[in-house]
């Protein structure tokens, strides 16, 4: 990566890292404080859900605000609002007030991410988006790990100290963005594909995105409750949550690259099976510190890999012109899953005990395995059109950032092999050809020829009618 590109991306990434440290342990802190005050799991679930409601609302409407007031002013406004809502939560503990503050905080937080992601989006062209996305993911996960490790340190300083630290970090994150000496990027209003169109185009992608939202929201909002009730201290809970995020950071990419060379639907089935086994382990095994840490590390890897693999599978089905809108639509589906997760799972914990969290995890995982298996029997997965890219976008701009040049060219090549004209009617597609595209047409081959010769030979031998029969899945 060139020094110029790194310099342009440094300020938003630094702002992301500073904000992410505080945001990384805020959800854990709120859950622990509500539980210590004697609130029920149902109340904790609803307060946690408010944050995700705010995220969903912000993902739909914040881009319009940016178009009106500009990026720098929008970032300052959103970051200040995050700081104010957090500091107000430190003044008094009331579930109804915290619900409203968490909703506003979620709306403001996704606004901050929208500014950062849109700035990264325009820092370079499609050729370098993959590298920018990698830096974004490293900054996001590293901030999450550091934030969770700070939970015990700040909690030991006093009752209000953690809220003060998070508020200061939110305010401090404005400085790198305020010192950027360049014109603010121009973004367009996002128009994601509708849920019904997404279900028609990629039912597996929709279920994977929704299921990922259910699982990830439960990890952030209800796993700390489970850990506190099994006897861990605040410092130990922060360490265990850091282990979960570290597992997500280290395992997501190997799982995704493995999906490049296998049927992605089968990979999704195996991820669901893996999460089921981890849930069973949490329920049945004697949990000392090392066993608990190992299981949570693996749980983080499985749960956080679900969304990017599902999006990669959906991209294997979509025409090139619909990739951005499809990614934005799946992001909203994921946000809906996150919104309904805590209110759905917390009553189970209230009814059957703290272990209800993992009974719910197991049930969700089995349901996804059954759905993915059914879809695979109806319409097998296509070959991957481009290499996997780890992704956890927070806004419509982040969803577009994940659409790299390799992905666009891979999807364009797919249009030569399969008739996708009916997949998204208002998107133009290339005419399908007999066999692969002409040798003089630019295209990306990211597999070595000797790795998958049987599949290359199969594609050459297929007729257009046979090719068009493998449609959406």
PDB file of C-alpha atoms in Angstrom, residues 40-142:
ATOM      1  CA  UNK A  40     -34.234  -9.380  35.275  1.00  0.00           C
ATOM      2  CA  UNK A  41     -32.760 -10.883  32.082  1.00  0.00           C
ATOM      3  CA  UNK A  42     -35.857  -9.690  30.192  1.00  0.00           C
ATOM      4  CA  UNK A  43     -35.230  -6.062  31.193  1.00  0.00           C
ATOM      5  CA  UNK A  44     -31.551  -6.410  30.294  1.00  0.00           C
ATOM      6  CA  UNK A  45     -32.554  -7.876  26.937  1.00  0.00           C
ATOM      7  CA  UNK A  46     -34.812  -4.953  26.086  1.00  0.00           C
ATOM      8  CA  UNK A  47     -32.268  -2.326  27.106  1.00  0.00           C
ATOM      9  CA  UNK A  48     -29.661  -4.124  25.004  1.00  0.00           C
ATOM     10  CA  UNK A  49     -32.072  -4.301  22.082  1.00  0.00           C
ATOM     11  CA  UNK A  50     -32.484  -0.506  22.121  1.00  0.00           C
ATOM     12  CA  UNK A  51     -28.901  -0.083  20.934  1.00  0.00           C
ATOM     13  CA  UNK A  52     -29.481  -2.354  17.947  1.00  0.00           C
ATOM     14  CA  UNK A  53     -32.746  -0.577  17.126  1.00  0.00           C
ATOM     15  CA  UNK A  54     -30.739   2.631  16.965  1.00  0.00           C
ATOM     16  CA  UNK A  55     -28.164   0.958  14.728  1.00  0.00           C
ATOM     17  CA  UNK A  56     -30.878  -0.193  12.323  1.00  0.00           C
ATOM     18  CA  UNK A  57     -32.540   3.237  12.186  1.00  0.00           C
ATOM     19  CA  UNK A  58     -29.200   4.934  11.662  1.00  0.00           C
ATOM     20  CA  UNK A  59     -28.222   2.530   8.886  1.00  0.00           C
ATOM     21  CA  UNK A  60     -31.411   3.488   7.035  1.00  0.00           C
ATOM     22  CA  UNK A  61     -31.468   7.264   7.531  1.00  0.00           C
ATOM     23  CA  UNK A  62     -28.090   8.696   8.593  1.00  0.00           C
ATOM     24  CA  UNK A  63     -26.717   8.950   5.052  1.00  0.00           C
ATOM     25  CA  UNK A  64     -29.358  11.597   4.294  1.00  0.00           C
ATOM     26  CA  UNK A  65     -28.090  13.705   7.190  1.00  0.00           C
ATOM     27  CA  UNK A  66     -24.526  13.423   5.904  1.00  0.00           C
ATOM     28  CA  UNK A  67     -25.601  14.660   2.493  1.00  0.00           C
ATOM     29  CA  UNK A  68     -27.040  17.791   4.134  1.00  0.00           C
ATOM     30  CA  UNK A  69     -24.415  18.843   6.696  1.00  0.00           C
ATOM     31  CA  UNK A  70     -21.170  17.219   5.506  1.00  0.00           C
ATOM     32  CA  UNK A  71     -18.865  14.615   6.968  1.00  0.00           C
ATOM     33  CA  UNK A  72     -16.764  16.576   9.449  1.00  0.00           C
ATOM     34  CA  UNK A  73     -19.701  18.301  11.113  1.00  0.00           C
ATOM     35  CA  UNK A  74     -21.680  15.065  11.089  1.00  0.00           C
ATOM     36  CA  UNK A  75     -18.829  13.154  12.728  1.00  0.00           C
ATOM     37  CA  UNK A  76     -18.445  15.803  15.432  1.00  0.00           C
ATOM     38  CA  UNK A  77     -22.181  15.800  16.084  1.00  0.00           C
ATOM     39  CA  UNK A  78     -22.492  12.013  16.245  1.00  0.00           C
ATOM     40  CA  UNK A  79     -19.399  11.542  18.432  1.00  0.00           C
ATOM     41  CA  UNK A  80     -20.564  14.250  20.820  1.00  0.00           C
ATOM     42  CA  UNK A  81     -23.973  12.592  21.060  1.00  0.00           C
ATOM     43  CA  UNK A  82     -22.327   9.249  21.835  1.00  0.00           C
ATOM     44  CA  UNK A  83     -20.309  10.903  24.615  1.00  0.00           C
ATOM     45  CA  UNK A  84     -23.357  12.645  26.108  1.00  0.00           C
ATOM     46  CA  UNK A  85     -25.531   9.514  26.157  1.00  0.00           C
ATOM     47  CA  UNK A  86     -22.770   7.491  27.839  1.00  0.00           C
ATOM     48  CA  UNK A  87     -22.083  10.161  30.471  1.00  0.00           C
ATOM     49  CA  UNK A  88     -25.784  10.462  31.255  1.00  0.00           C
ATOM     50  CA  UNK A  89     -25.928   6.723  31.867  1.00  0.00           C
ATOM     51  CA  UNK A  90     -23.181   7.172  34.431  1.00  0.00           C
ATOM     52  CA  UNK A  91     -25.258   9.700  36.394  1.00  0.00           C
ATOM     53  CA  UNK A  92     -28.157   7.420  37.293  1.00  0.00           C
ATOM     54  CA  UNK A  93     -29.349   3.884  36.698  1.00  0.00           C
ATOM     55  CA  UNK A  94     -32.890   3.571  35.374  1.00  0.00           C
ATOM     56  CA  UNK A  95     -33.830   0.932  32.781  1.00  0.00           C
ATOM     57  CA  UNK A  96     -36.398   3.121  30.997  1.00  0.00           C
ATOM     58  CA  UNK A  97     -33.978   6.040  30.732  1.00  0.00           C
ATOM     59  CA  UNK A  98     -31.185   3.723  29.661  1.00  0.00           C
ATOM     60  CA  UNK A  99     -33.415   2.274  26.932  1.00  0.00           C
ATOM     61  CA  UNK A 100     -33.844   5.740  25.408  1.00  0.00           C
ATOM     62  CA  UNK A 101     -30.177   6.625  25.828  1.00  0.00           C
ATOM     63  CA  UNK A 102     -29.030   3.350  24.265  1.00  0.00           C
ATOM     64  CA  UNK A 103     -31.357   3.883  21.311  1.00  0.00           C
ATOM     65  CA  UNK A 104     -29.956   7.374  20.711  1.00  0.00           C
ATOM     66  CA  UNK A 105     -26.430   6.083  21.282  1.00  0.00           C
ATOM     67  CA  UNK A 106     -26.890   3.321  18.700  1.00  0.00           C
ATOM     68  CA  UNK A 107     -28.228   5.807  16.160  1.00  0.00           C
ATOM     69  CA  UNK A 108     -25.257   8.113  16.763  1.00  0.00           C
ATOM     70  CA  UNK A 109     -22.705   5.294  16.750  1.00  0.00           C
ATOM     71  CA  UNK A 110     -23.702   4.034  13.314  1.00  0.00           C
ATOM     72  CA  UNK A 111     -23.487   7.647  12.119  1.00  0.00           C
ATOM     73  CA  UNK A 112     -19.858   7.732  13.234  1.00  0.00           C
ATOM     74  CA  UNK A 113     -19.169   4.469  11.429  1.00  0.00           C
ATOM     75  CA  UNK A 114     -20.888   5.773   8.298  1.00  0.00           C
ATOM     76  CA  UNK A 115     -18.529   8.767   8.176  1.00  0.00           C
ATOM     77  CA  UNK A 116     -15.452   6.572   8.718  1.00  0.00           C
ATOM     78  CA  UNK A 117     -16.474   3.914   6.214  1.00  0.00           C
ATOM     79  CA  UNK A 118     -17.482   6.398   3.512  1.00  0.00           C
ATOM     80  CA  UNK A 119     -14.156   8.196   3.954  1.00  0.00           C
ATOM     81  CA  UNK A 120     -12.278   4.928   3.525  1.00  0.00           C
ATOM     82  CA  UNK A 121     -14.460   4.127   0.537  1.00  0.00           C
ATOM     83  CA  UNK A 122     -13.251   7.217  -1.312  1.00  0.00           C
ATOM     84  CA  UNK A 123      -9.630   6.995  -0.133  1.00  0.00           C
ATOM     85  CA  UNK A 124      -8.852   4.672  -3.013  1.00  0.00           C
ATOM     86  CA  UNK A 125     -10.428   2.944  -5.992  1.00  0.00           C
ATOM     87  CA  UNK A 126     -11.795  -0.595  -6.175  1.00  0.00           C
ATOM     88  CA  UNK A 127      -8.294  -2.027  -6.660  1.00  0.00           C
ATOM     89  CA  UNK A 128      -7.235  -1.168  -3.095  1.00  0.00           C
ATOM     90  CA  UNK A 129     -10.527  -1.706  -1.294  1.00  0.00           C
ATOM     91  CA  UNK A 130      -9.417  -5.135  -0.137  1.00  0.00           C
ATOM     92  CA  UNK A 131      -6.382  -3.669   1.646  1.00  0.00           C
ATOM     93  CA  UNK A 132      -8.414  -0.840   3.152  1.00  0.00           C
ATOM     94  CA  UNK A 133     -10.984  -3.360   4.359  1.00  0.00           C
ATOM     95  CA  UNK A 134      -8.224  -5.422   5.973  1.00  0.00           C
ATOM     96  CA  UNK A 135      -6.925  -2.347   7.851  1.00  0.00           C
ATOM     97  CA  UNK A 136     -10.501  -1.510   8.880  1.00  0.00           C
ATOM     98  CA  UNK A 137     -11.087  -5.003  10.261  1.00  0.00           C
ATOM     99  CA  UNK A 138      -7.783  -5.017  12.169  1.00  0.00           C
ATOM    100  CA  UNK A 139      -8.589  -1.629  13.739  1.00  0.00           C
ATOM    101  CA  UNK A 140     -12.140  -2.668  14.643  1.00  0.00           C
ATOM    102  CA  UNK A 141     -11.264  -5.995  16.260  1.00  0.00           C
ATOM    103  CA  UNK A 142      -8.103  -4.713  17.957  1.00  0.00           C
TER     104      UNK A 142
END
